[in-house]
Amino acid sequence: KARLAILLSGRGSNMLSLVQATQTGILKDLAEVAVVFSNKPEAPGLELAAAQGCPVASLPSQGRKREAFDAEAAVLLQQYQPDFVVLAGYMRILSPAFIQPFAGRILNIHPADTHQHQGLHAYEWAFDNKLTETKITVHLVDEGLDTGPILAQESVDLRGAETLAEVERRGLAVEHQLYAQTLAELIKTKQNVMSSAAETSRSEN
Ligand code: GAR
């Protein structure tokens, strides 16, 4: 099974839906949670993860220089040998010190089309601009802010959504489903690539 390190800074609803997907859902035979990590030791999501029986770890980022914190966080996470680092409301821009050890294996979910809106408050942006539709994006993380290659996008119908809470409710429902599904597809693709590589090397020997 693929080992997931799930990173969060707050509530943890995406983390919870991923954990549940590994327990009884679409990720059941594909992935396991190696650790749930936070840069905020007091994040509600950490307690939620512990209550699900997940290993948890934290390292306070407050007052730390970005590169030094990221290097330390990367060393800590490497001890859990993750195949994928899954950002789930991890509200930090990652520096090369963090990205390099996990290059090409870091995923993020962003509650907008990353070509249209980057950074924080994407649901407020959709609501304030009275969008009738927004998009949820799952992408690989590079060194920019919400700029990495897109793995999957799904629309959220916002027609008739009259409050910000309703916009968020509809968006999060899509987030929770899309993140687990995208990870499942990614893991299956990786497994297929590895088994056909093994097949090739067997037939060459
Ligand atoms: C989610 O809506 C996630 O897409 C967003 O933060 C929220 C975290 O909620 N992430 C970003 O805005 C990243 N730019 P959660 O803690 O309940 O998963």
Tab-separated table of C-alpha atoms and ligand atoms in Angstrom:
chain	number	residue	atom	x	y	z
A	1	LYS	CA	0.000	0.000	0.000
A	2	ALA	CA	1.091	3.563	-0.632
A	3	ARG	CA	2.053	5.417	2.533
A	4	LEU	CA	0.448	8.835	2.961
A	5	ALA	CA	1.709	11.721	5.065
A	6	ILE	CA	-1.271	14.070	5.424
A	7	LEU	CA	-0.441	17.677	6.362
A	8	LEU	CA	-2.895	20.156	7.834
A	9	SER	CA	-3.032	23.445	9.683
A	10	GLY	CA	-6.639	23.601	10.877
A	11	ARG	CA	-9.989	21.864	10.847
A	12	GLY	CA	-9.015	18.684	9.025
A	13	SER	CA	-12.176	17.775	7.116
A	14	ASN	CA	-10.169	16.742	4.026
A	15	MET	CA	-7.805	14.724	6.218
A	16	LEU	CA	-10.770	12.959	7.812
A	17	SER	CA	-12.327	12.052	4.483
A	18	LEU	CA	-8.973	10.660	3.279
A	19	VAL	CA	-8.496	8.646	6.470
A	20	GLN	CA	-11.993	7.227	6.093
A	21	ALA	CA	-11.291	6.390	2.454
A	22	THR	CA	-8.253	4.344	3.573
A	23	GLN	CA	-10.338	2.600	6.240
A	24	THR	CA	-13.517	1.720	4.387
A	25	GLY	CA	-13.585	3.605	1.084
A	26	ILE	CA	-11.927	3.935	-2.299
A	27	LEU	CA	-8.376	3.876	-0.854
A	28	LYS	CA	-8.908	0.782	1.315
A	29	ASP	CA	-6.639	-1.562	-0.651
A	30	LEU	CA	-4.425	1.185	-2.043
A	31	ALA	CA	-3.165	3.412	0.754
A	32	GLU	CA	-2.505	3.730	4.456
A	33	VAL	CA	-1.889	6.789	6.607
A	34	ALA	CA	1.749	6.882	7.719
A	35	VAL	CA	1.317	10.110	9.686
A	36	VAL	CA	-0.865	13.181	10.046
A	37	PHE	CA	1.379	16.192	10.570
A	38	SER	CA	0.689	19.809	11.471
A	39	ASN	CA	2.705	22.990	11.734
A	40	LYS	CA	0.180	24.010	14.407
A	41	PRO	CA	0.241	21.722	17.439
A	42	GLU	CA	-3.194	23.034	18.495
A	43	ALA	CA	-4.880	22.315	15.133
A	44	PRO	CA	-8.276	20.628	15.683
A	45	GLY	CA	-7.485	18.277	12.797
A	46	LEU	CA	-4.656	16.643	14.762
A	47	GLU	CA	-7.010	15.560	17.534
A	48	LEU	CA	-9.443	14.293	14.955
A	49	ALA	CA	-6.656	12.225	13.378
A	50	ALA	CA	-5.540	10.792	16.718
A	51	ALA	CA	-9.137	9.818	17.462
A	52	GLN	CA	-9.112	7.839	14.190
A	53	GLY	CA	-6.032	5.969	15.387
A	54	CYS	CA	-3.608	7.714	13.028
A	55	PRO	CA	-0.008	8.417	14.056
A	56	VAL	CA	0.271	12.175	14.545
A	57	ALA	CA	3.199	14.584	14.714
A	58	SER	CA	3.611	18.328	14.894
A	59	LEU	CA	6.289	20.944	14.773
A	60	PRO	CA	5.370	24.568	15.517
A	61	SER	CA	6.218	26.867	12.620
A	62	GLN	CA	5.445	30.083	14.449
A	63	GLY	CA	8.451	32.367	14.679
A	64	ARG	CA	10.624	30.065	12.567
A	65	LYS	CA	12.442	30.980	9.352
A	66	ARG	CA	10.780	29.241	6.422
A	67	GLU	CA	13.801	27.308	5.106
A	68	ALA	CA	14.895	26.103	8.553
A	69	PHE	CA	11.399	25.006	9.511
A	70	ASP	CA	10.817	23.265	6.176
A	71	ALA	CA	14.130	21.394	6.367
A	72	GLU	CA	13.284	20.161	9.859
A	73	ALA	CA	9.736	19.214	8.873
A	74	ALA	CA	11.085	17.246	5.874
A	75	VAL	CA	13.492	15.280	8.079
A	76	LEU	CA	10.694	14.514	10.531
A	77	LEU	CA	8.356	13.347	7.759
A	78	GLN	CA	11.002	11.223	6.058
A	79	GLN	CA	11.106	9.066	9.182
A	80	TYR	CA	7.586	7.929	8.244
A	81	GLN	CA	8.729	6.975	4.719
A	82	PRO	CA	5.779	8.470	2.869
A	83	ASP	CA	5.159	7.668	-0.792
A	84	PHE	CA	2.975	10.773	-1.050
A	85	VAL	CA	2.784	13.986	0.935
A	86	VAL	CA	-0.837	15.085	0.842
A	87	LEU	CA	-1.548	18.708	1.749
A	88	ALA	CA	-5.013	19.055	3.250
A	89	GLY	CA	-5.483	22.639	4.348
A	90	TYR	CA	-1.748	23.013	5.067
A	91	MET	CA	-1.551	26.772	4.958
A	92	ARG	CA	2.084	27.295	4.086
A	93	ILE	CA	4.037	28.027	0.943
A	94	LEU	CA	6.675	25.323	0.678
A	95	SER	CA	10.318	26.148	0.094
A	96	PRO	CA	12.775	23.985	-1.896
A	97	ALA	CA	14.078	22.565	1.410
A	98	PHE	CA	10.747	20.806	1.782
A	99	ILE	CA	9.888	20.144	-1.840
A	100	GLN	CA	13.161	18.587	-2.988
A	101	PRO	CA	13.067	15.463	-0.778
A	102	PHE	CA	9.510	14.732	-1.988
A	103	ALA	CA	9.676	16.162	-5.502
A	104	GLY	CA	6.788	15.017	-7.701
A	105	ARG	CA	5.103	13.313	-4.747
A	106	ILE	CA	3.426	16.293	-3.053
A	107	LEU	CA	-0.271	16.877	-3.746
A	108	ASN	CA	-2.492	19.802	-2.823
A	109	ILE	CA	-6.200	20.497	-2.986
A	110	HIS	CA	-7.232	24.035	-3.796
A	111	PRO	CA	-10.832	25.222	-3.592
A	112	ALA	CA	-10.768	27.118	-6.902
A	113	ASP	CA	-9.455	26.851	-10.430
A	114	THR	CA	-5.746	27.491	-9.765
A	115	HIS	CA	-5.548	29.454	-13.023
A	116	GLN	CA	-8.180	31.870	-11.705
A	117	HIS	CA	-7.520	32.202	-7.997
A	118	GLN	CA	-4.459	31.376	-5.919
A	119	GLY	CA	-3.831	31.554	-2.194
A	120	LEU	CA	-6.321	31.975	0.618
A	121	HIS	CA	-10.064	32.666	0.772
A	122	ALA	CA	-11.083	31.031	-2.489
A	123	TYR	CA	-14.671	30.405	-1.373
A	124	GLU	CA	-15.034	34.055	-0.307
A	125	TRP	CA	-13.722	35.018	-3.732
A	126	ALA	CA	-16.308	32.824	-5.476
A	127	PHE	CA	-19.090	34.113	-3.233
A	128	ASP	CA	-18.137	37.799	-3.479
A	129	ASN	CA	-17.923	37.553	-7.267
A	130	LYS	CA	-21.310	35.800	-7.391
A	131	LEU	CA	-19.901	32.936	-9.449
A	132	THR	CA	-22.493	30.420	-10.567
A	133	GLU	CA	-19.816	27.764	-10.773
A	134	THR	CA	-16.381	27.271	-9.272
A	135	LYS	CA	-13.826	24.497	-9.566
A	136	ILE	CA	-11.943	22.333	-7.115
A	137	THR	CA	-8.373	21.564	-8.193
A	138	VAL	CA	-6.040	18.763	-7.134
A	139	HIS	CA	-2.496	19.480	-8.284
A	140	LEU	CA	1.119	18.524	-7.794
A	141	VAL	CA	3.027	21.051	-5.742
A	142	ASP	CA	5.949	22.994	-7.096
A	143	GLU	CA	7.689	26.042	-5.708
A	144	GLY	CA	5.037	28.559	-6.751
A	145	LEU	CA	1.793	29.423	-5.002
A	146	ASP	CA	-0.835	27.006	-6.353
A	147	THR	CA	1.009	26.651	-9.661
A	148	GLY	CA	1.901	22.969	-10.037
A	149	PRO	CA	0.586	20.586	-12.723
A	150	ILE	CA	-3.131	19.861	-12.392
A	151	LEU	CA	-4.123	16.237	-11.743
A	152	ALA	CA	-7.890	16.703	-11.569
A	153	GLN	CA	-10.564	19.371	-11.488
A	154	GLU	CA	-14.240	19.212	-10.742
A	155	SER	CA	-16.947	21.824	-10.971
A	156	VAL	CA	-19.130	22.957	-8.117
A	157	ASP	CA	-22.561	24.269	-9.061
A	158	LEU	CA	-23.113	27.470	-7.079
A	159	ARG	CA	-26.463	28.473	-8.566
A	160	GLY	CA	-28.828	29.400	-5.769
A	161	ALA	CA	-26.090	29.339	-3.110
A	162	GLU	CA	-27.057	32.386	-1.092
A	163	THR	CA	-24.551	32.320	1.731
A	164	LEU	CA	-20.830	31.789	2.035
A	165	ALA	CA	-21.586	28.810	4.288
A	166	GLU	CA	-23.600	27.216	1.484
A	167	VAL	CA	-20.799	27.852	-1.041
A	168	GLU	CA	-18.347	26.155	1.332
A	169	ARG	CA	-20.689	23.268	2.056
A	170	ARG	CA	-21.086	22.483	-1.634
A	171	GLY	CA	-17.386	22.948	-2.312
A	172	LEU	CA	-16.195	20.772	0.543
A	173	ALA	CA	-18.490	17.938	-0.527
A	174	VAL	CA	-16.720	17.959	-3.900
A	175	GLU	CA	-13.266	18.327	-2.299
A	176	HIS	CA	-13.763	15.282	-0.089
A	177	GLN	CA	-14.792	13.080	-2.971
A	178	LEU	CA	-12.282	14.397	-5.533
A	179	TYR	CA	-9.178	14.141	-3.334
A	180	ALA	CA	-9.610	10.448	-2.476
A	181	GLN	CA	-10.563	9.607	-6.064
A	182	THR	CA	-7.554	11.428	-7.533
A	183	LEU	CA	-5.179	9.746	-5.108
A	184	ALA	CA	-6.671	6.344	-5.914
A	185	GLU	CA	-6.099	6.936	-9.633
A	186	LEU	CA	-2.552	8.183	-9.063
A	187	ILE	CA	-1.630	5.180	-6.931
A	188	LYS	CA	-3.134	2.737	-9.439
A	189	THR	CA	-1.243	4.398	-12.292
A	190	LYS	CA	2.000	4.156	-10.324
A	191	GLN	CA	1.347	0.485	-9.527
A	192	ASN	CA	0.689	-0.253	-13.215
A	193	VAL	CA	3.872	1.523	-14.292
A	194	MET	CA	5.873	-0.440	-11.751
A	195	SER	CA	4.368	-3.797	-12.669
A	196	SER	CA	4.911	-3.254	-16.374
A	197	ALA	CA	8.506	-2.188	-15.665
A	198	ALA	CA	8.955	-5.394	-13.659
A	199	GLU	CA	7.397	-7.368	-16.530
A	200	THR	CA	9.792	-5.750	-19.011
A	201	SER	CA	12.831	-6.502	-16.903
A	202	ARG	CA	11.658	-10.117	-16.397
A	203	SER	CA	11.243	-10.641	-20.117
A	204	GLU	CA	14.645	-9.076	-20.807
A	205	ASN	CA	16.411	-11.402	-18.386
B	1	GAR	C1	-10.100	23.410	2.269
B	1	GAR	O1	-11.189	24.083	1.678
B	1	GAR	C2	-8.895	23.413	1.338
B	1	GAR	O2	-9.225	23.246	-0.010
B	1	GAR	C3	-8.342	24.785	1.603
B	1	GAR	O3	-8.432	24.933	2.991
B	1	GAR	C4	-9.558	24.194	3.474
B	1	GAR	C5	-9.113	23.281	4.581
B	1	GAR	O4	-10.225	22.656	5.183
B	1	GAR	N1	-7.002	24.943	1.097
B	1	GAR	C6	-6.533	26.079	0.579
B	1	GAR	O5	-7.176	27.103	0.517
B	1	GAR	C7	-5.098	25.984	0.051
B	1	GAR	N2	-4.773	27.147	-0.718
B	1	GAR	P1	-10.051	21.329	6.007
B	1	GAR	O6	-8.992	21.608	7.077
B	1	GAR	O7	-11.402	21.098	6.628
B	1	GAR	O8	-9.631	20.219	5.077
